[in-house]
Amino acid sequence: MYKAFLIKYAEIAIKGKNRYLFEDALVSQMNHALKKVDGTFKIRKEQGRIYVETEGDFDFDEAVEALKCVFGIVGICPVVILEDEGFDKLAEEVIRYIDMAYPDKNFTFKVNARRARKNYPLESMEINAKMGERILEAYPGLKVDVHKPDVMINIEIRSQINLYSTVIPGPGGMPVGTNGKAMLLLSGGIDSPVAGYMIAKRGVTIDATYFHAPPYTSERAKQKVVDLAKIVAKYSGPINLHVVNFTDIQLYIYEQCPHEELTIIMRRYMMKLAEHFAKEKKCLGLITGESIGQVASQTMQSLAATNEVCTMPVYRPLIGFDKQEIVEISEKIDAYETSILPFEDCCTIFVAKHPVTKPSLNVIHNDERKLEEKIDALMQEAIDTVEVIHIEA
Ligand code: ATP
Ligand code: MG
């Protein structure tokens, strides 16, 4: 019965020129998301409203699912768009609408009219009262409840008339493309896909870097990261996933440095390499899934040691989250089942039994000197042999 959606987005945050940037990015992300859905969709911007209109048959559920992944959307309202042919005709349409949308005529409702076009002969309050009466006449089983109605019948009088009663929540946030680009350090774990999702939610375009250590990490571990990138890409749009061969660097650190410092030193080289690709791709920051105290490499001291090698801002959206809170988001975005697949990642293989939890920068600097001979060449080799995979959801 629906041929269109009315899209609600947060207007308060966007004023002046930014509004056009916001709306244009939103439309472009919506177009992208709907490309994969069965049907023909046309997106129309009009007077602070965005409409998705369809031609012919389309898959309603798929369309809603796709729109639920577009950041910036606050609500998705399946809408019936009517021409203004007088109040009586409108009442007929509303009654017909209720019949189709609510086969079971046993609920409370409220009419919420909004007269955006001031030359309409009735004021909003009058429309509410008169339409309420007509509805009650047609369906005596219904009741009005102005405080907590089961169904809110929204009637927006514009050049045309919008009639809707369902608001499907969108993901909120800002449309991707409105806030620059960042490089996500994406592992096969639970945290980093969530971190990427959260930063993309603020309108940031995402690229990703994964450190792969064959043969210690398998093809399936890499495939898992590709799958996770696909899940993040459902929300963020396309991701350039940089797969870096990290084995030789890890082995070299393992040979040269005290084992309790392996993880920290390794993480410093990960950051340096990620930053290299970030600069190449014109990113303005790095993103990790770190959270204070979660593991030895995420104490305040360890984070300081990791952070020290970066010249770009490092965004850590999960920094104050408990694991359970992260898991909840992971489940919400459908990443959890993939994240918990049991493939080794490159950090778990080289972890020491007793990693330092309070690394001293002096000690780390000293020990990193033991890498002087070969590390630059190995870094260059890792850069030269990177595999970039274009990921689309
Ligand atoms: P995650 O669940 O994201 O794997 P984690 O709890 O396992 O995180 P660490 O292994 O300490 O924590 O990693 C911290 C962060 O470093 C990750 O969230 C991710 O951003 C980055 N990271 C770790 N390993 C890799 C890797 N192999 N490739 C790319 N980034 C990585
Ligand atoms: Mg991990």
Tab-separated table of C-alpha atoms and ligand atoms in Angstrom:
chain	number	residue	atom	x	y	z
A	1	MET	CA	0.000	0.000	0.000
A	2	TYR	CA	2.962	2.344	0.401
A	3	LYS	CA	4.707	3.846	-2.575
A	4	ALA	CA	6.902	6.292	-0.702
A	5	PHE	CA	8.856	6.970	2.465
A	6	LEU	CA	9.198	10.237	4.277
A	7	ILE	CA	12.659	10.484	5.768
A	8	LYS	CA	13.171	12.305	9.039
A	9	TYR	CA	16.576	13.643	9.923
A	10	ALA	CA	17.910	15.761	12.744
A	11	GLU	CA	17.456	19.293	11.582
A	12	ILE	CA	18.618	21.086	14.699
A	13	ALA	CA	22.278	20.341	14.190
A	14	ILE	CA	22.344	21.658	10.664
A	15	LYS	CA	22.023	25.274	9.817
A	16	GLY	CA	22.921	27.478	6.884
A	17	LYS	CA	25.305	26.153	4.292
A	18	ASN	CA	25.967	22.944	6.201
A	19	ARG	CA	22.401	21.960	5.700
A	20	TYR	CA	22.929	21.513	1.957
A	21	LEU	CA	26.094	19.511	2.520
A	22	PHE	CA	24.250	17.350	5.031
A	23	GLU	CA	21.219	16.815	2.799
A	24	ASP	CA	23.249	16.151	-0.330
A	25	ALA	CA	25.405	13.597	1.489
A	26	LEU	CA	22.300	12.005	2.941
A	27	VAL	CA	20.666	11.691	-0.468
A	28	SER	CA	23.826	10.262	-1.943
A	29	GLN	CA	24.152	7.670	0.849
A	30	MET	CA	20.491	6.747	0.500
A	31	ASN	CA	20.899	6.259	-3.242
A	32	HIS	CA	23.892	4.056	-2.579
A	33	ALA	CA	22.060	1.971	0.015
A	34	LEU	CA	18.989	1.517	-2.198
A	35	LYS	CA	21.027	0.421	-5.230
A	36	LYS	CA	20.997	-3.158	-3.967
A	37	VAL	CA	17.267	-3.234	-3.261
A	38	ASP	CA	14.723	-4.668	-5.698
A	39	GLY	CA	12.743	-1.813	-7.216
A	40	THR	CA	13.145	1.629	-8.748
A	41	PHE	CA	13.619	4.454	-6.266
A	42	LYS	CA	13.696	8.172	-6.733
A	43	ILE	CA	14.825	10.471	-3.957
A	44	ARG	CA	13.294	13.909	-3.798
A	45	LYS	CA	14.310	16.819	-1.596
A	46	GLU	CA	11.624	19.350	-0.852
A	47	GLN	CA	11.272	22.035	1.818
A	48	GLY	CA	13.299	20.373	4.531
A	49	ARG	CA	11.865	16.955	3.743
A	50	ILE	CA	13.382	14.037	1.922
A	51	TYR	CA	11.141	11.556	0.160
A	52	VAL	CA	11.924	8.173	-1.313
A	53	GLU	CA	9.451	7.494	-4.081
A	54	THR	CA	9.099	4.183	-5.842
A	55	GLU	CA	7.954	3.186	-9.270
A	56	GLY	CA	6.236	-0.152	-9.682
A	57	ASP	CA	6.817	-3.037	-7.302
A	58	PHE	CA	9.553	-2.943	-4.724
A	59	ASP	CA	10.668	-4.969	-1.745
A	60	PHE	CA	9.362	-3.001	1.230
A	61	ASP	CA	11.315	-4.846	3.936
A	62	GLU	CA	14.564	-4.686	1.998
A	63	ALA	CA	14.118	-0.985	1.363
A	64	VAL	CA	13.530	-0.346	5.068
A	65	GLU	CA	16.544	-2.474	6.033
A	66	ALA	CA	18.737	-0.531	3.601
A	67	LEU	CA	17.544	2.844	4.903
A	68	LYS	CA	18.084	1.724	8.505
A	69	CYS	CA	21.816	1.591	7.682
A	70	VAL	CA	22.044	5.184	6.444
A	71	PHE	CA	23.513	7.486	9.079
A	72	GLY	CA	21.727	10.800	9.380
A	73	ILE	CA	18.287	9.197	9.167
A	74	VAL	CA	16.338	9.510	12.394
A	75	GLY	CA	13.055	8.055	11.208
A	76	ILE	CA	11.701	6.199	8.193
A	77	CYS	CA	7.992	6.833	7.676
A	78	PRO	CA	6.071	4.802	5.113
A	79	VAL	CA	3.872	7.558	3.736
A	80	VAL	CA	0.831	7.968	1.532
A	81	ILE	CA	1.090	11.152	-0.521
A	82	LEU	CA	-2.218	12.717	-1.490
A	83	GLU	CA	-3.279	15.638	-3.658
A	84	ASP	CA	-5.324	18.270	-1.859
A	85	GLU	CA	-8.899	17.694	-3.032
A	86	GLY	CA	-10.700	19.183	-0.067
A	87	PHE	CA	-11.267	18.011	3.490
A	88	ASP	CA	-14.015	15.485	2.708
A	89	LYS	CA	-11.836	13.689	0.206
A	90	LEU	CA	-8.954	13.751	2.688
A	91	ALA	CA	-11.167	12.216	5.386
A	92	GLU	CA	-12.169	9.432	2.974
A	93	GLU	CA	-8.526	8.729	2.258
A	94	VAL	CA	-7.616	8.702	5.944
A	95	ILE	CA	-10.419	6.243	6.668
A	96	ARG	CA	-9.287	4.036	3.796
A	97	TYR	CA	-5.699	4.289	5.027
A	98	ILE	CA	-6.638	3.151	8.534
A	99	ASP	CA	-8.563	0.240	7.097
A	100	MET	CA	-5.554	-0.959	5.126
A	101	ALA	CA	-2.877	-0.257	7.733
A	102	TYR	CA	-4.799	-1.564	10.773
A	103	PRO	CA	-7.068	-4.522	10.010
A	104	ASP	CA	-7.773	-4.872	13.722
A	105	LYS	CA	-9.867	-1.795	14.610
A	106	ASN	CA	-9.303	-1.843	18.305
A	107	PHE	CA	-6.767	0.747	19.398
A	108	THR	CA	-6.410	4.287	20.637
A	109	PHE	CA	-5.315	7.047	18.309
A	110	LYS	CA	-4.626	10.706	18.002
A	111	VAL	CA	-4.676	12.881	14.908
A	112	ASN	CA	-1.623	15.072	14.641
A	113	ALA	CA	-2.121	17.568	11.837
A	114	ARG	CA	0.496	20.043	10.772
A	115	ARG	CA	-0.462	22.834	8.458
A	116	ALA	CA	2.772	23.790	6.732
A	117	ARG	CA	0.834	25.492	3.956
A	118	LYS	CA	-0.954	28.391	5.583
A	119	ASN	CA	-3.621	28.880	2.907
A	120	TYR	CA	-5.263	25.566	3.806
A	121	PRO	CA	-8.767	26.491	5.026
A	122	LEU	CA	-8.568	24.631	8.340
A	123	GLU	CA	-6.084	25.191	11.130
A	124	SER	CA	-4.165	22.289	12.585
A	125	MET	CA	-6.355	22.072	15.689
A	126	GLU	CA	-9.496	22.076	13.577
A	127	ILE	CA	-8.150	19.325	11.360
A	128	ASN	CA	-7.321	17.273	14.456
A	129	ALA	CA	-10.817	17.630	15.880
A	130	LYS	CA	-12.770	17.123	12.664
A	131	MET	CA	-10.654	14.246	11.425
A	132	GLY	CA	-10.915	12.575	14.835
A	133	GLU	CA	-14.701	12.736	14.580
A	134	ARG	CA	-14.761	11.284	11.073
A	135	ILE	CA	-12.517	8.440	12.121
A	136	LEU	CA	-14.681	7.630	15.147
A	137	GLU	CA	-17.799	7.649	12.971
A	138	ALA	CA	-16.205	5.210	10.568
A	139	TYR	CA	-14.709	2.946	13.250
A	140	PRO	CA	-16.677	3.095	16.494
A	141	GLY	CA	-14.307	0.532	18.089
A	142	LEU	CA	-11.473	3.070	18.147
A	143	LYS	CA	-10.841	5.524	20.985
A	144	VAL	CA	-9.041	8.815	21.134
A	145	ASP	CA	-6.128	9.107	23.539
A	146	VAL	CA	-4.301	12.394	23.253
A	147	HIS	CA	-1.588	11.489	25.766
A	148	LYS	CA	-0.424	7.997	24.892
A	149	PRO	CA	-2.132	6.902	21.678
A	150	ASP	CA	-1.335	3.484	20.200
A	151	VAL	CA	-1.428	5.064	16.762
A	152	MET	CA	-0.520	8.608	15.831
A	153	ILE	CA	-2.157	9.601	12.561
A	154	ASN	CA	0.118	12.276	11.140
A	155	ILE	CA	-1.303	14.575	8.491
A	156	GLU	CA	1.091	17.114	7.013
A	157	ILE	CA	-0.491	19.687	4.771
A	158	ARG	CA	2.105	20.846	2.269
A	159	SER	CA	1.750	21.401	-1.478
A	160	GLN	CA	0.671	17.780	-1.284
A	161	ILE	CA	-0.554	16.005	1.822
A	162	ASN	CA	1.551	13.474	3.706
A	163	LEU	CA	-0.302	10.818	5.644
A	164	TYR	CA	1.685	8.482	7.868
A	165	SER	CA	1.412	6.705	11.185
A	166	THR	CA	4.586	4.671	11.512
A	167	VAL	CA	8.049	5.966	12.289
A	168	ILE	CA	10.669	3.240	11.965
A	169	PRO	CA	13.763	4.395	13.881
A	170	GLY	CA	16.836	5.128	11.761
A	171	PRO	CA	20.409	4.873	13.025
A	172	GLY	CA	20.831	8.604	13.723
A	173	GLY	CA	24.259	10.206	13.351
A	174	MET	CA	25.517	12.220	10.401
A	175	PRO	CA	25.614	11.149	6.733
A	176	VAL	CA	28.925	9.591	5.767
A	177	GLY	CA	30.851	12.052	3.638
A	178	THR	CA	30.187	15.100	5.795
A	179	ASN	CA	33.201	14.770	8.071
A	180	GLY	CA	36.353	13.724	6.245
A	181	LYS	CA	38.025	10.329	6.245
A	182	ALA	CA	39.828	8.174	8.811
A	183	MET	CA	41.849	4.962	8.772
A	184	LEU	CA	40.461	2.136	10.896
A	185	LEU	CA	42.872	-0.447	12.297
A	186	LEU	CA	40.632	-3.416	11.677
A	187	SER	CA	41.391	-6.741	13.313
A	188	GLY	CA	39.230	-9.822	13.434
A	189	GLY	CA	38.020	-9.029	16.946
A	190	ILE	CA	34.849	-7.616	18.423
A	191	ASP	CA	36.050	-4.103	19.136
A	192	SER	CA	37.481	-2.597	15.981
A	193	PRO	CA	34.421	-3.131	13.735
A	194	VAL	CA	32.335	-1.402	16.409
A	195	ALA	CA	34.875	1.437	16.578
A	196	GLY	CA	34.653	1.863	12.799
A	197	TYR	CA	30.862	1.862	12.938
A	198	MET	CA	30.850	4.540	15.615
A	199	ILE	CA	33.169	6.920	13.812
A	200	ALA	CA	31.356	6.375	10.489
A	201	LYS	CA	28.182	7.266	12.382
A	202	ARG	CA	29.609	10.752	12.866
A	203	GLY	CA	29.783	11.204	9.106
A	204	VAL	CA	33.362	10.030	8.612
A	205	THR	CA	34.336	8.010	5.546
A	206	ILE	CA	36.374	4.926	6.472
A	207	ASP	CA	39.348	3.110	5.026
A	208	ALA	CA	40.908	0.203	6.892
A	209	THR	CA	44.227	-1.496	7.548
A	210	TYR	CA	44.588	-5.114	8.619
A	211	PHE	CA	47.892	-6.639	9.715
A	212	HIS	CA	48.124	-10.150	8.424
A	213	ALA	CA	50.858	-12.566	9.481
A	214	PRO	CA	50.896	-15.603	7.238
A	215	PRO	CA	51.489	-18.455	7.859
A	216	TYR	CA	50.788	-17.706	11.532
A	217	THR	CA	47.442	-16.276	10.591
A	218	SER	CA	45.448	-18.210	8.025
A	219	GLU	CA	43.581	-17.231	4.872
A	220	ARG	CA	40.405	-17.782	6.850
A	221	ALA	CA	41.476	-15.213	9.437
A	222	LYS	CA	41.946	-12.762	6.580
A	223	GLN	CA	38.599	-13.711	5.069
A	224	LYS	CA	37.023	-13.018	8.439
A	225	VAL	CA	38.426	-9.486	8.388
A	226	VAL	CA	37.130	-9.016	4.833
A	227	ASP	CA	33.706	-10.176	6.052
A	228	LEU	CA	33.822	-7.752	8.976
A	229	ALA	CA	34.817	-4.925	6.644
A	230	LYS	CA	31.760	-5.792	4.538
A	231	ILE	CA	29.556	-5.508	7.600
A	232	VAL	CA	31.008	-2.112	8.510
A	233	ALA	CA	30.658	-1.062	4.845
A	234	LYS	CA	26.913	-1.653	5.072
A	235	TYR	CA	26.867	1.493	7.195
A	236	SER	CA	29.990	3.385	6.150
A	237	GLY	CA	29.857	2.798	2.400
A	238	PRO	CA	32.818	1.383	0.449
A	239	ILE	CA	36.076	0.728	2.336
A	240	ASN	CA	39.573	0.360	0.904
A	241	LEU	CA	40.947	-2.452	3.040
A	242	HIS	CA	44.758	-2.480	3.188
A	243	VAL	CA	46.056	-5.934	3.980
A	244	VAL	CA	49.617	-5.544	5.238
A	245	ASN	CA	51.966	-8.473	5.428
A	246	PHE	CA	53.279	-8.086	8.948
A	247	THR	CA	55.044	-11.422	9.474
A	248	ASP	CA	58.629	-10.326	8.913
A	249	ILE	CA	58.288	-7.299	11.154
A	250	GLN	CA	56.772	-9.407	13.916
A	251	LEU	CA	59.456	-12.060	13.642
A	252	TYR	CA	62.180	-9.441	13.694
A	253	ILE	CA	60.787	-7.815	16.821
A	254	TYR	CA	60.458	-11.280	18.331
A	255	GLU	CA	64.125	-11.996	17.637
A	256	GLN	CA	65.501	-8.669	18.791
A	257	CYS	CA	63.383	-7.398	21.666
A	258	PRO	CA	62.432	-8.644	25.148
A	259	HIS	CA	59.317	-10.730	24.814
A	260	GLU	CA	57.322	-8.903	27.462
A	261	GLU	CA	57.558	-5.803	25.269
A	262	LEU	CA	56.573	-7.530	22.041
A	263	THR	CA	52.985	-6.427	21.989
A	264	ILE	CA	53.719	-2.787	22.695
A	265	ILE	CA	56.512	-2.529	20.157
A	266	MET	CA	54.471	-4.392	17.601
A	267	ARG	CA	51.548	-2.075	18.172
A	268	ARG	CA	53.808	0.946	17.688
A	269	TYR	CA	54.817	-0.381	14.271
A	270	MET	CA	51.208	-1.104	13.407
A	271	MET	CA	50.317	2.502	14.151
A	272	LYS	CA	53.222	3.808	12.087
A	273	LEU	CA	52.253	1.700	9.096
A	274	ALA	CA	48.566	2.514	9.420
A	275	GLU	CA	49.497	6.176	9.529
A	276	HIS	CA	51.521	5.788	6.357
A	277	PHE	CA	48.492	4.431	4.475
A	278	ALA	CA	46.258	6.976	6.174
A	279	LYS	CA	48.353	9.826	4.790
A	280	GLU	CA	48.401	8.229	1.372
A	281	LYS	CA	44.595	8.070	1.409
A	282	LYS	CA	44.243	11.631	2.783
A	283	CYS	CA	42.795	10.487	6.086
A	284	LEU	CA	42.637	12.920	8.964
A	285	GLY	CA	42.975	10.394	11.771
A	286	LEU	CA	43.344	6.780	12.863
A	287	ILE	CA	40.661	4.695	14.584
A	288	THR	CA	41.228	1.802	16.965
A	289	GLY	CA	39.006	-0.364	19.124
A	290	GLU	CA	41.009	0.248	22.281
A	291	SER	CA	39.367	0.710	25.659
A	292	ILE	CA	41.182	1.636	28.866
A	293	GLY	CA	42.322	-1.345	30.864
A	294	GLN	CA	40.769	-4.015	28.666
A	295	VAL	CA	44.077	-5.854	28.155
A	296	ALA	CA	47.743	-5.266	29.047
A	297	SER	CA	48.299	-3.288	25.870
A	298	GLN	CA	45.479	-0.919	26.769
A	299	THR	CA	46.527	0.427	30.131
A	300	MET	CA	47.040	4.172	30.266
A	301	GLN	CA	50.806	3.621	30.061
A	302	SER	CA	50.502	1.235	27.118
A	303	LEU	CA	48.141	3.549	25.272
A	304	ALA	CA	50.593	6.398	25.826
A	305	ALA	CA	53.399	4.281	24.399
A	306	THR	CA	51.330	3.318	21.366
A	307	ASN	CA	50.123	6.838	20.870
A	308	GLU	CA	53.597	8.327	20.973
A	309	VAL	CA	54.508	7.195	17.462
A	310	CYS	CA	51.447	8.779	15.848
A	311	THR	CA	51.409	12.261	14.428
A	312	MET	CA	47.733	12.059	13.505
A	313	PRO	CA	44.904	12.109	16.014
A	314	VAL	CA	43.910	8.605	17.080
A	315	TYR	CA	40.188	8.194	17.626
A	316	ARG	CA	39.249	5.554	20.178
A	317	PRO	CA	35.473	5.692	20.372
A	318	LEU	CA	35.301	2.717	22.769
A	319	ILE	CA	37.757	4.158	25.257
A	320	GLY	CA	35.272	4.312	28.134
A	321	PHE	CA	33.149	1.300	27.239
A	322	ASP	CA	32.886	-1.992	29.097
A	323	LYS	CA	33.154	-5.133	27.016
A	324	GLN	CA	29.443	-5.856	27.467
A	325	GLU	CA	28.510	-2.450	26.077
A	326	ILE	CA	30.737	-3.087	23.065
A	327	VAL	CA	29.194	-6.534	22.554
A	328	GLU	CA	25.725	-4.989	22.515
A	329	ILE	CA	26.641	-2.664	19.650
A	330	SER	CA	28.440	-5.496	17.887
A	331	GLU	CA	25.244	-7.554	18.038
A	332	LYS	CA	23.133	-4.629	16.932
A	333	ILE	CA	25.208	-4.151	13.787
A	334	ASP	CA	25.297	-7.911	13.117
A	335	ALA	CA	29.060	-8.183	13.455
A	336	TYR	CA	29.189	-10.291	16.622
A	337	GLU	CA	28.653	-13.730	15.075
A	338	THR	CA	31.492	-13.078	12.649
A	339	SER	CA	33.775	-11.501	15.249
A	340	ILE	CA	33.650	-14.517	17.542
A	341	LEU	CA	34.647	-17.029	14.876
A	342	PRO	CA	37.731	-18.704	16.307
A	343	PHE	CA	40.527	-17.697	13.953
A	344	GLU	CA	43.854	-16.677	15.408
A	345	ASP	CA	44.952	-13.101	14.944
A	346	CYS	CA	48.493	-11.949	14.617
A	347	CYS	CA	48.685	-10.517	18.127
A	348	THR	CA	47.643	-13.680	19.902
A	349	ILE	CA	50.444	-15.721	18.390
A	350	PHE	CA	53.306	-13.611	19.597
A	351	VAL	CA	51.966	-12.604	22.974
A	352	ALA	CA	54.254	-13.050	25.925
A	353	LYS	CA	53.086	-14.848	29.060
A	354	HIS	CA	53.657	-11.728	31.127
A	355	PRO	CA	53.482	-8.647	28.937
A	356	VAL	CA	54.475	-5.359	30.546
A	357	THR	CA	51.446	-3.464	31.676
A	358	LYS	CA	53.287	-0.262	32.539
A	359	PRO	CA	55.822	0.144	29.771
A	360	SER	CA	58.375	2.882	30.273
A	361	LEU	CA	59.026	4.927	27.172
A	362	ASN	CA	62.763	5.029	27.909
A	363	VAL	CA	62.976	1.273	28.007
A	364	ILE	CA	60.902	0.913	24.847
A	365	HIS	CA	63.050	3.476	23.012
A	366	ASN	CA	66.195	1.644	24.069
A	367	ASP	CA	64.907	-1.719	22.991
A	368	GLU	CA	63.649	-0.410	19.673
A	369	ARG	CA	67.266	0.548	18.878
A	370	LYS	CA	67.878	-3.161	18.535
A	371	LEU	CA	65.708	-3.001	15.432
A	372	GLU	CA	67.743	-0.281	13.743
A	373	GLU	CA	69.537	-2.512	11.303
A	374	LYS	CA	66.583	-3.868	9.374
A	375	ILE	CA	63.348	-2.256	10.459
A	376	ASP	CA	63.257	0.518	7.842
A	377	ALA	CA	63.708	-1.957	5.032
A	378	LEU	CA	61.079	-4.263	6.499
A	379	MET	CA	58.628	-1.386	6.848
A	380	GLN	CA	59.270	-0.389	3.250
A	381	GLU	CA	58.735	-3.975	2.170
A	382	ALA	CA	55.408	-4.082	4.038
A	383	ILE	CA	54.374	-0.863	2.308
A	384	ASP	CA	55.438	-2.087	-1.110
A	385	THR	CA	53.607	-5.381	-0.815
A	386	VAL	CA	50.309	-4.114	0.597
A	387	GLU	CA	47.196	-5.577	-0.968
A	388	VAL	CA	44.302	-3.137	-1.243
A	389	ILE	CA	40.863	-4.745	-1.439
A	390	HIS	CA	37.875	-2.615	-2.371
A	391	ILE	CA	35.091	-3.649	-0.028
A	392	GLU	CA	31.416	-3.001	-0.694
A	393	ALA	CA	28.577	-4.323	1.390
B	1	ATP	P1	39.688	-6.132	18.676
B	1	ATP	O1	38.518	-6.798	19.342
B	1	ATP	O2	39.292	-4.968	17.823
B	1	ATP	O3	40.576	-7.092	17.971
B	1	ATP	P2	41.241	-6.361	21.022
B	1	ATP	O4	40.415	-6.283	22.229
B	1	ATP	O5	41.632	-7.691	20.501
B	1	ATP	O6	40.530	-5.531	19.869
B	1	ATP	P3	44.004	-5.545	20.774
B	1	ATP	O7	44.376	-6.812	20.137
B	1	ATP	O8	44.840	-4.962	21.862
B	1	ATP	O9	42.529	-5.510	21.355
B	1	ATP	O10	43.898	-4.463	19.654
B	1	ATP	C1	43.565	-3.150	19.933
B	1	ATP	C2	43.237	-2.458	18.633
B	1	ATP	O11	44.367	-2.498	17.759
B	1	ATP	C3	42.134	-3.138	17.862
B	1	ATP	O12	40.859	-2.725	18.280
B	1	ATP	C4	42.430	-2.723	16.460
B	1	ATP	O13	41.983	-1.409	16.221
B	1	ATP	C5	43.950	-2.721	16.445
B	1	ATP	N1	44.468	-4.044	15.976
B	1	ATP	C6	44.835	-5.100	16.711
B	1	ATP	N2	45.255	-6.115	15.947
B	1	ATP	C7	45.159	-5.688	14.668
B	1	ATP	C8	45.425	-6.286	13.378
B	1	ATP	N3	45.887	-7.525	13.248
B	1	ATP	N4	45.191	-5.532	12.290
B	1	ATP	C9	44.725	-4.275	12.399
B	1	ATP	N5	44.450	-3.686	13.569
B	1	ATP	C10	44.658	-4.373	14.681
B	2	MG	MG	42.068	-8.323	18.651
